[in-house]
Amino acid sequence: MYKKVLKYGASFIFGAASAKVLKSKVVKDATVRVIAEGMKAKESFDKNVDDMKSKAEDLVAEARVKKMYEEREKSEKIIKEEIITQE
Amino acid sequence: MEKLLRITLASKLSGRIRLNTNYVFDRFERSALIYKLEKLKFVKRVYIYKYTGSILIECLEDKEEEVIEKTSHISFNNLHETDMPPSLIEPEDSKEIYEIFRDQALKFLFFKVLMPMPFRPILTVIRSIPFIKKGFNSLINRNLNVELLDATAIGISIIDRDFKSASTIMTLLNIGEELEDYTLKKTRKDLEQSLALNIDKVWILDGNEHRQVPLKNIDIGDKVIVNMGNVIPIDGRVWQGDGMVNQSSLTGESVPVRKIEEDSVYAGSVLEEGSLIVEVIKGNKNTKLYEIINLISESEKLKAEEQLKAENMADSLVKFSFIGALATLLLTKNYLKAKAFLMVDYSCALKLTAPIAVMTAMRESSNNGILVKGGKYLELLSKADTIVFDKTGTLTEAKPELVDIITFNGYSKKEALRIAACLEEHFPHSVANAVVERAIKEKVSHRELHTKPEYIVSHGIASTIDGKRVLIGSEHFIVEDEGVEIPDEINRKLVEIKENYSVLYLSIDRKLIALLLIKDPVKADAKDTVRNLRELGIKKIVMLTGDSENAASSVANELGMDYYQSQVLPKDKSDFIKREKELGNITVMVGDGINDSVALSNADVGIAMTSGADIAKEIADITISSNELNHLVNTIMLSRKLEKRLKNNYRNIIFINTLLIILGVTQRVSNTTSALAHNASTVYVAFDNMKKYL
């Protein structure tokens, strides 16, 4: 129980102190920078995900077209062979 | 956006083009650009990536070059100043799946990793406030619903100081809700898009070609073809043709007005007679389609019975969750076991999947050119046992053909055809067209031999050649009105002929010189359709027609109808349907004409074939915008699959969640695991319902 009171007390002090700290210019600048960096990181992450997504979709689409052509070729071949054998 | 936009072709495949840009479009620019691009010829669908500005264009196969060429003329500047309807602007809160997960993951990371330990409980409590609030609201309104269930589960966890599971539950609930929202919105949007592309179509004249395009792609200067009985879809000027237009929906004047070249016509007026080619002078912004879409997705009346049942059941099942939890608590005195009941509920899955299943079915139909105006109709269609067909235009092509000519008094077939075509070419009537077409086909040329022909309404045509009176028309006209005598032997022959054909009589100088045998051929797939319908278990297939007994019986026998009736009036058709319904049969009416409209509205499901009049389409519950009867069979199969899917959903959802409750109560899985499994299974079932049917 004592430990718990201490823990909450400590966090209260920590909170109050951090409010004071945030007011100082140095800390404020640093915080702004960190947040800005974070935003940048998020943006580039988003960009990468979109990029990966589009590349993956292109690959799948290309594979699909390839498959379609191969199947078409195959069936054309069979038809040709049939014509030849008929002749 | 004042900038140098660099566009590069990143990939080109059959029917698929990707353009990369160096610009990230905002929400408005994206919507405007999609609107612009989708209006281009051959373009089917456009997607723009949010973060890279990459543009994906789906188009018709082998038209990629043309689309790229057209795209290069599009201005990417001033996308904010666009004439697109505001309803097409992407909503502000629309999220991709990736974004849903990213946002929740960030939140989770923030709370779990960055937040100092002692703050977490406080923040968890703060986070729970909206959930608890919603729960309280339900309690005040005496609604025993999922929100109350969730609030109880979260509340108990917090009271128990199990902040970890409280926050996990909340994260799962949020992800689940957003994903469910996403699937629902996506299904709806796909449906809208598909309807806009596939249903609201018009014919335009492109060079010498007739081409069908979505109404939304019509531009100023396009030449739209309007046929008899149809609504003029746009404001414009008559470019070619002659017709009687009923403008009563605009002016209140019920007498049709004659419109010839250079006259103005207005969207919403009806072409009662003739045919027109209209040059578009005003872009159309909102089509009636959007009204229909709203009607379809909002109206309770149009919902499938099964869907309503799922929704009602969803709400009523919540109380059993509470009862179960309470009972478990009393019996086992273990609140963790009791909580297992609160982690899992049936309702969200039940409520979510039914509309998704129905909308997916409607979209699939629409992709085949079939507009279904509500889930209810698909459901009724799946149970149908009686199908009533109209004949002309539904089972037959409504495009009579001249099959044979029998000549007398030494005239040759060619001569008879020449005279007949010469007279008939002056009158736009389907039978007349049949004669003229045959003449063109046989390359029978003719000079104008006769004097000015006179048209005797619904009977025939009279004129003079070399001073002799020439008549062409019905038996009534030639024999009774004009007194042309027909020898007995021909009359005997005629009895047999009339069983299979309509007959046009041609006489010169009061002597019969030829009989023209005309037949309206049945559609190529009519026979297969009737057979397939029987295989699907339709018990009674009926044909009702206003046509003569002879024409009716020949078609009915050819197709193998169970029953037919000829020379019926519109009222007889609807009376027949009422009688069938009274017998307890679920009755489908398939028709196309204005004379079918009462029957269409009386039937359990009214289906209009689109070659027909717009009024029939308006009234019908399902319209098939193609002349192929086979679509009817496909729609019935689809409706049965939908029914099956709805029932399966039902079973799966109940099974999965009951299993989770059992596992939870017996403490084989923890509360958070069962919450995870519950939400994951719900989302899975929702996605699964977006799958194609046929």
Coordinates of C-alpha atoms in Angstrom, one line a residue, chain B residues 211-544:
Chain B
R211 CA -22.4 2.9 -79.1
Q212 CA -23.8 2.4 -75.6
V213 CA -22.2 4.6 -72.9
P214 CA -23.0 5.3 -69.3
L215 CA -25.2 8.4 -69.0
K216 CA -22.7 10.1 -66.7
N217 CA -20.1 10.1 -69.5
I218 CA -22.3 12.1 -71.8
D219 CA -20.8 15.3 -72.9
I220 CA -22.0 18.4 -74.7
G221 CA -22.1 17.7 -78.4
D222 CA -22.8 14.0 -78.1
K223 CA -25.6 12.7 -80.2
V224 CA -27.9 10.6 -78.2
I225 CA -30.3 8.1 -79.8
V226 CA -33.8 8.0 -78.3
N227 CA -36.3 5.3 -79.3
M228 CA -40.0 5.2 -79.1
G229 CA -41.5 4.9 -75.6
N230 CA -38.4 6.1 -73.9
V231 CA -37.6 9.0 -71.7
I232 CA -35.3 11.6 -73.2
P233 CA -32.3 11.5 -70.8
I234 CA -30.8 14.9 -71.5
D235 CA -31.5 18.5 -72.5
G236 CA -30.7 19.0 -76.1
R237 CA -31.6 19.8 -79.7
V238 CA -33.1 17.4 -82.2
W239 CA -30.3 16.6 -84.7
Q240 CA -32.1 14.1 -86.7
G241 CA -35.5 12.4 -86.7
D242 CA -39.1 13.1 -86.2
G243 CA -41.2 12.2 -83.2
M244 CA -44.0 13.0 -80.9
V245 CA -42.8 14.0 -77.4
N246 CA -44.9 14.1 -74.3
Q247 CA -43.7 16.9 -72.1
S248 CA -46.4 16.5 -69.5
S249 CA -43.8 15.9 -66.7
L250 CA -42.4 19.4 -67.4
T251 CA -45.3 21.4 -68.7
G252 CA -48.4 19.5 -67.6
E253 CA -49.6 19.5 -71.1
S254 CA -50.7 16.0 -71.9
V255 CA -50.9 16.2 -75.7
P256 CA -47.7 15.2 -77.3
V257 CA -45.8 17.8 -79.2
R258 CA -44.2 17.1 -82.6
K259 CA -40.4 17.6 -82.6
I260 CA -38.3 17.8 -85.8
E261 CA -34.8 18.9 -86.5
E262 CA -33.5 21.9 -84.6
D263 CA -36.3 21.7 -82.0
S264 CA -35.4 21.7 -78.3
V265 CA -36.2 18.7 -76.2
Y266 CA -35.9 18.3 -72.4
A267 CA -34.7 15.7 -70.0
G268 CA -37.6 13.8 -68.5
S269 CA -40.0 14.1 -71.4
V270 CA -41.1 10.9 -73.1
L271 CA -40.8 10.1 -76.8
E272 CA -44.2 8.5 -77.6
E273 CA -43.7 8.0 -81.3
G274 CA -40.9 8.0 -83.8
S275 CA -37.2 8.1 -83.1
L276 CA -34.9 11.0 -82.5
I277 CA -31.2 11.7 -82.4
V278 CA -30.6 14.5 -79.9
E279 CA -27.5 16.6 -79.7
V280 CA -26.6 17.3 -76.1
I281 CA -26.5 21.0 -75.3
K282 CA -26.2 20.9 -71.5
G283 CA -24.1 18.6 -69.4
N284 CA -26.1 16.5 -67.0
K285 CA -25.1 16.8 -63.4
N286 CA -27.3 14.5 -61.5
T287 CA -29.0 11.6 -62.9
K288 CA -32.0 9.9 -61.4
L289 CA -29.9 7.0 -60.6
Y290 CA -28.8 8.5 -57.3
E291 CA -32.3 8.6 -56.2
I292 CA -32.7 4.9 -57.0
I293 CA -29.5 4.1 -55.1
N294 CA -30.7 5.9 -52.0
L295 CA -34.1 4.2 -52.3
I296 CA -32.5 0.8 -52.6
S297 CA -30.1 1.1 -49.7
E298 CA -32.2 3.0 -47.2
S299 CA -35.7 1.7 -47.6
E300 CA -36.8 -0.8 -45.0
K301 CA -39.6 -1.9 -47.2
L302 CA -37.2 -3.2 -49.8
K303 CA -35.0 -5.1 -47.4
A304 CA -35.0 -8.9 -47.7
E305 CA -37.0 -10.7 -45.1
E306 CA -34.0 -12.7 -44.2
Q307 CA -32.0 -9.5 -43.6
L308 CA -34.7 -8.1 -41.3
K309 CA -34.9 -11.3 -39.5
A310 CA -31.1 -11.2 -38.9
E311 CA -31.4 -7.6 -37.7
N312 CA -34.2 -8.3 -35.3
M313 CA -32.6 -11.4 -34.0
A314 CA -29.3 -9.5 -33.5
D315 CA -31.0 -7.2 -31.0
S316 CA -32.9 -9.9 -29.2
L317 CA -29.9 -12.1 -28.7
V318 CA -28.2 -9.5 -26.6
K319 CA -30.3 -10.1 -23.6
F320 CA -29.3 -13.8 -23.6
S321 CA -25.7 -12.6 -23.3
F322 CA -26.6 -10.8 -20.1
I323 CA -28.7 -13.6 -18.8
G324 CA -25.9 -16.0 -19.5
A325 CA -23.3 -13.8 -17.8
L326 CA -25.6 -13.4 -14.7
A327 CA -26.3 -17.1 -14.5
T328 CA -22.7 -18.0 -14.8
L329 CA -21.8 -15.5 -12.1
L330 CA -24.4 -16.9 -9.7
L331 CA -23.5 -20.5 -10.4
T332 CA -19.7 -20.3 -10.5
K333 CA -19.2 -17.1 -8.4
N334 CA -16.4 -16.5 -10.9
Y335 CA -16.7 -13.1 -12.6
L336 CA -14.0 -14.0 -15.2
K337 CA -16.2 -16.8 -16.5
A338 CA -19.1 -14.5 -16.5
K339 CA -17.2 -11.9 -18.5
A340 CA -16.7 -14.4 -21.2
F341 CA -20.3 -13.9 -22.1
L342 CA -19.9 -10.2 -22.4
M343 CA -16.8 -10.4 -24.7
V344 CA -18.8 -12.1 -27.4
D345 CA -22.0 -11.1 -29.1
Y346 CA -23.9 -12.2 -32.1
S347 CA -25.4 -9.0 -33.1
C348 CA -22.7 -7.0 -34.9
A349 CA -21.9 -9.9 -37.2
L350 CA -25.6 -10.6 -37.9
K351 CA -26.3 -6.9 -38.6
L352 CA -23.3 -6.3 -40.7
T353 CA -23.2 -9.3 -43.0
A354 CA -26.7 -9.3 -44.3
P355 CA -26.6 -5.9 -46.0
I356 CA -23.2 -6.7 -47.4
A357 CA -24.4 -10.0 -48.9
V358 CA -27.4 -8.3 -50.4
M359 CA -25.5 -5.3 -51.8
T360 CA -22.8 -7.6 -53.2
A361 CA -25.6 -9.6 -55.0
M362 CA -27.1 -6.4 -56.4
R363 CA -23.7 -5.2 -57.6
E364 CA -23.0 -8.5 -59.3
S365 CA -26.4 -8.3 -61.1
S366 CA -25.7 -4.8 -62.1
N367 CA -22.4 -5.8 -63.7
N368 CA -24.4 -8.1 -65.9
G369 CA -26.8 -5.3 -66.7
I370 CA -29.5 -6.2 -64.3
L371 CA -30.9 -3.6 -61.9
V372 CA -32.4 -5.0 -58.8
K373 CA -34.4 -2.5 -56.8
G374 CA -34.2 -4.2 -53.4
G375 CA -33.0 -7.3 -51.6
K376 CA -36.6 -8.3 -51.1
Y377 CA -37.1 -9.0 -54.8
L378 CA -34.1 -11.3 -55.0
E379 CA -35.4 -13.2 -52.0
L380 CA -38.9 -13.5 -53.6
L381 CA -37.3 -14.5 -56.9
S382 CA -35.4 -17.3 -55.2
K383 CA -38.7 -18.8 -54.1
A384 CA -40.7 -18.2 -57.3
D385 CA -42.6 -21.1 -58.7
T386 CA -44.7 -19.4 -61.4
I387 CA -43.3 -17.3 -64.2
V388 CA -45.6 -15.4 -66.6
F389 CA -44.2 -14.1 -69.8
D390 CA -45.5 -11.5 -72.2
K391 CA -44.9 -12.7 -75.8
T392 CA -44.0 -9.8 -78.1
G393 CA -40.7 -8.3 -77.2
T394 CA -40.1 -10.6 -74.3
L395 CA -40.1 -14.1 -75.8
T396 CA -39.9 -12.9 -79.4
E397 CA -37.7 -10.3 -81.0
A398 CA -40.6 -7.9 -81.6
K399 CA -38.9 -7.5 -85.0
P400 CA -41.1 -9.3 -87.5
E401 CA -39.5 -10.9 -90.5
L402 CA -41.0 -11.5 -93.9
V403 CA -40.6 -15.2 -94.3
D404 CA -42.2 -16.1 -97.6
I405 CA -44.3 -14.7 -100.4
I406 CA -47.0 -16.6 -102.2
T407 CA -48.0 -15.1 -105.5
F408 CA -51.0 -15.5 -107.8
N409 CA -52.2 -14.4 -111.2
G410 CA -48.8 -14.7 -112.8
Y411 CA -46.8 -12.3 -110.7
S412 CA -43.3 -13.3 -109.6
K413 CA -42.2 -13.1 -106.0
K414 CA -39.7 -10.4 -106.9
E415 CA -42.4 -8.2 -108.5
A416 CA -44.7 -8.6 -105.6
L417 CA -41.9 -7.7 -103.2
R418 CA -41.1 -4.7 -105.3
I419 CA -44.6 -3.4 -105.2
A420 CA -45.1 -4.1 -101.5
A421 CA -41.8 -2.5 -100.5
C422 CA -42.5 0.5 -102.7
L423 CA -45.7 1.1 -100.7
E424 CA -44.6 0.2 -97.3
E425 CA -41.3 2.1 -97.2
H426 CA -43.3 5.3 -96.6
F427 CA -44.5 4.2 -93.2
P428 CA -42.5 3.5 -90.1
H429 CA -44.2 0.4 -88.8
S430 CA -42.5 -2.8 -87.7
V431 CA -44.3 -5.0 -90.3
A432 CA -43.6 -2.4 -93.0
N433 CA -39.9 -2.5 -92.0
A434 CA -39.9 -6.2 -92.4
V435 CA -41.1 -5.9 -96.0
V436 CA -38.6 -3.2 -96.8
E437 CA -35.7 -5.0 -95.2
R438 CA -36.4 -8.1 -97.1
A439 CA -36.4 -6.1 -100.3
I440 CA -33.1 -4.6 -99.5
K441 CA -31.7 -8.0 -98.6
E442 CA -32.8 -9.4 -101.9
K443 CA -31.5 -6.3 -103.7
V444 CA -34.9 -5.6 -105.2
S445 CA -34.6 -2.0 -106.4
H446 CA -37.7 0.0 -107.2
R447 CA -38.6 3.3 -108.8
E448 CA -41.5 5.3 -107.4
L449 CA -44.2 4.0 -109.6
H450 CA -47.2 4.9 -107.7
T451 CA -49.0 8.1 -106.8
K452 CA -49.0 9.5 -103.3
P453 CA -49.9 6.6 -101.0
E454 CA -52.6 7.0 -98.4
Y455 CA -52.3 5.4 -95.1
I456 CA -55.4 3.9 -93.5
V457 CA -54.8 3.7 -89.8
S458 CA -54.1 0.2 -88.5
H459 CA -55.5 -1.3 -91.7
G460 CA -53.2 -0.7 -94.6
I461 CA -52.1 1.4 -97.5
A462 CA -53.8 2.3 -100.7
S463 CA -52.3 3.9 -103.9
T464 CA -52.4 3.8 -107.6
I465 CA -50.0 2.4 -110.2
D466 CA -50.7 2.9 -113.9
G467 CA -54.2 3.9 -113.0
K468 CA -54.9 0.7 -111.1
R469 CA -55.7 0.7 -107.4
V470 CA -53.1 -1.1 -105.3
L471 CA -53.8 -2.2 -101.8
I472 CA -51.7 -3.7 -99.1
G473 CA -52.8 -4.6 -95.6
S474 CA -54.7 -6.9 -93.3
E475 CA -57.4 -9.4 -94.3
H476 CA -60.0 -7.1 -92.8
F477 CA -58.9 -4.2 -94.9
I478 CA -58.5 -6.0 -98.2
V479 CA -61.4 -8.4 -98.0
E480 CA -64.1 -6.7 -96.0
D481 CA -63.4 -3.0 -96.5
E482 CA -62.2 -3.1 -100.1
G483 CA -64.2 -6.2 -101.3
V484 CA -61.3 -8.1 -102.9
E485 CA -62.5 -11.6 -103.5
I486 CA -60.3 -14.6 -102.5
P487 CA -60.8 -17.9 -104.3
D488 CA -61.9 -20.8 -102.1
E489 CA -58.7 -22.9 -102.6
I490 CA -56.6 -20.0 -101.4
N491 CA -58.9 -19.6 -98.4
R492 CA -58.4 -23.3 -97.5
K493 CA -54.7 -22.9 -97.7
L494 CA -54.8 -19.8 -95.6
V495 CA -56.3 -21.6 -92.7
E496 CA -53.1 -23.6 -92.4
I497 CA -50.8 -20.6 -93.0
K498 CA -52.5 -18.5 -90.4
E499 CA -51.6 -21.0 -87.7
N500 CA -48.0 -20.0 -88.0
Y501 CA -47.8 -16.6 -89.7
S502 CA -49.4 -13.2 -89.8
V503 CA -50.4 -12.5 -93.3
L504 CA -50.2 -9.3 -95.3
Y505 CA -52.5 -9.1 -98.4
L506 CA -51.4 -7.4 -101.6
S507 CA -54.0 -6.7 -104.4
I508 CA -54.0 -4.8 -107.7
D509 CA -57.2 -3.8 -109.4
R510 CA -59.3 -5.8 -106.9
K511 CA -57.4 -9.0 -107.6
L512 CA -55.3 -10.7 -105.0
I513 CA -51.7 -11.0 -106.3
A514 CA -49.7 -12.0 -103.3
L515 CA -49.7 -13.1 -99.6
L516 CA -46.8 -12.0 -97.6
L517 CA -46.1 -14.3 -94.7
I518 CA -44.7 -12.6 -91.7
K519 CA -43.4 -14.0 -88.5
D520 CA -42.0 -12.5 -85.3
P521 CA -39.2 -15.0 -84.5
V522 CA -38.7 -16.2 -81.0
K523 CA -35.5 -15.1 -79.3
A524 CA -32.5 -17.4 -79.9
D525 CA -32.2 -18.3 -76.3
A526 CA -36.0 -18.5 -75.5
K527 CA -36.2 -22.3 -75.7
D528 CA -33.1 -22.8 -73.5
T529 CA -34.4 -20.3 -71.0
V530 CA -37.7 -22.2 -70.6
R531 CA -35.8 -25.5 -70.2
N532 CA -33.4 -24.0 -67.7
L533 CA -36.2 -22.5 -65.7
R534 CA -37.8 -25.9 -65.5
E535 CA -34.5 -27.4 -64.4
L536 CA -34.4 -24.7 -61.6
G537 CA -37.7 -26.1 -60.4
I538 CA -40.2 -23.5 -61.7
K539 CA -43.5 -25.3 -61.7
K540 CA -45.6 -23.2 -64.0
I541 CA -44.4 -21.3 -67.1
V542 CA -47.1 -19.2 -68.7
M543 CA -47.4 -16.9 -71.7
L544 CA -50.0 -14.2 -71.9

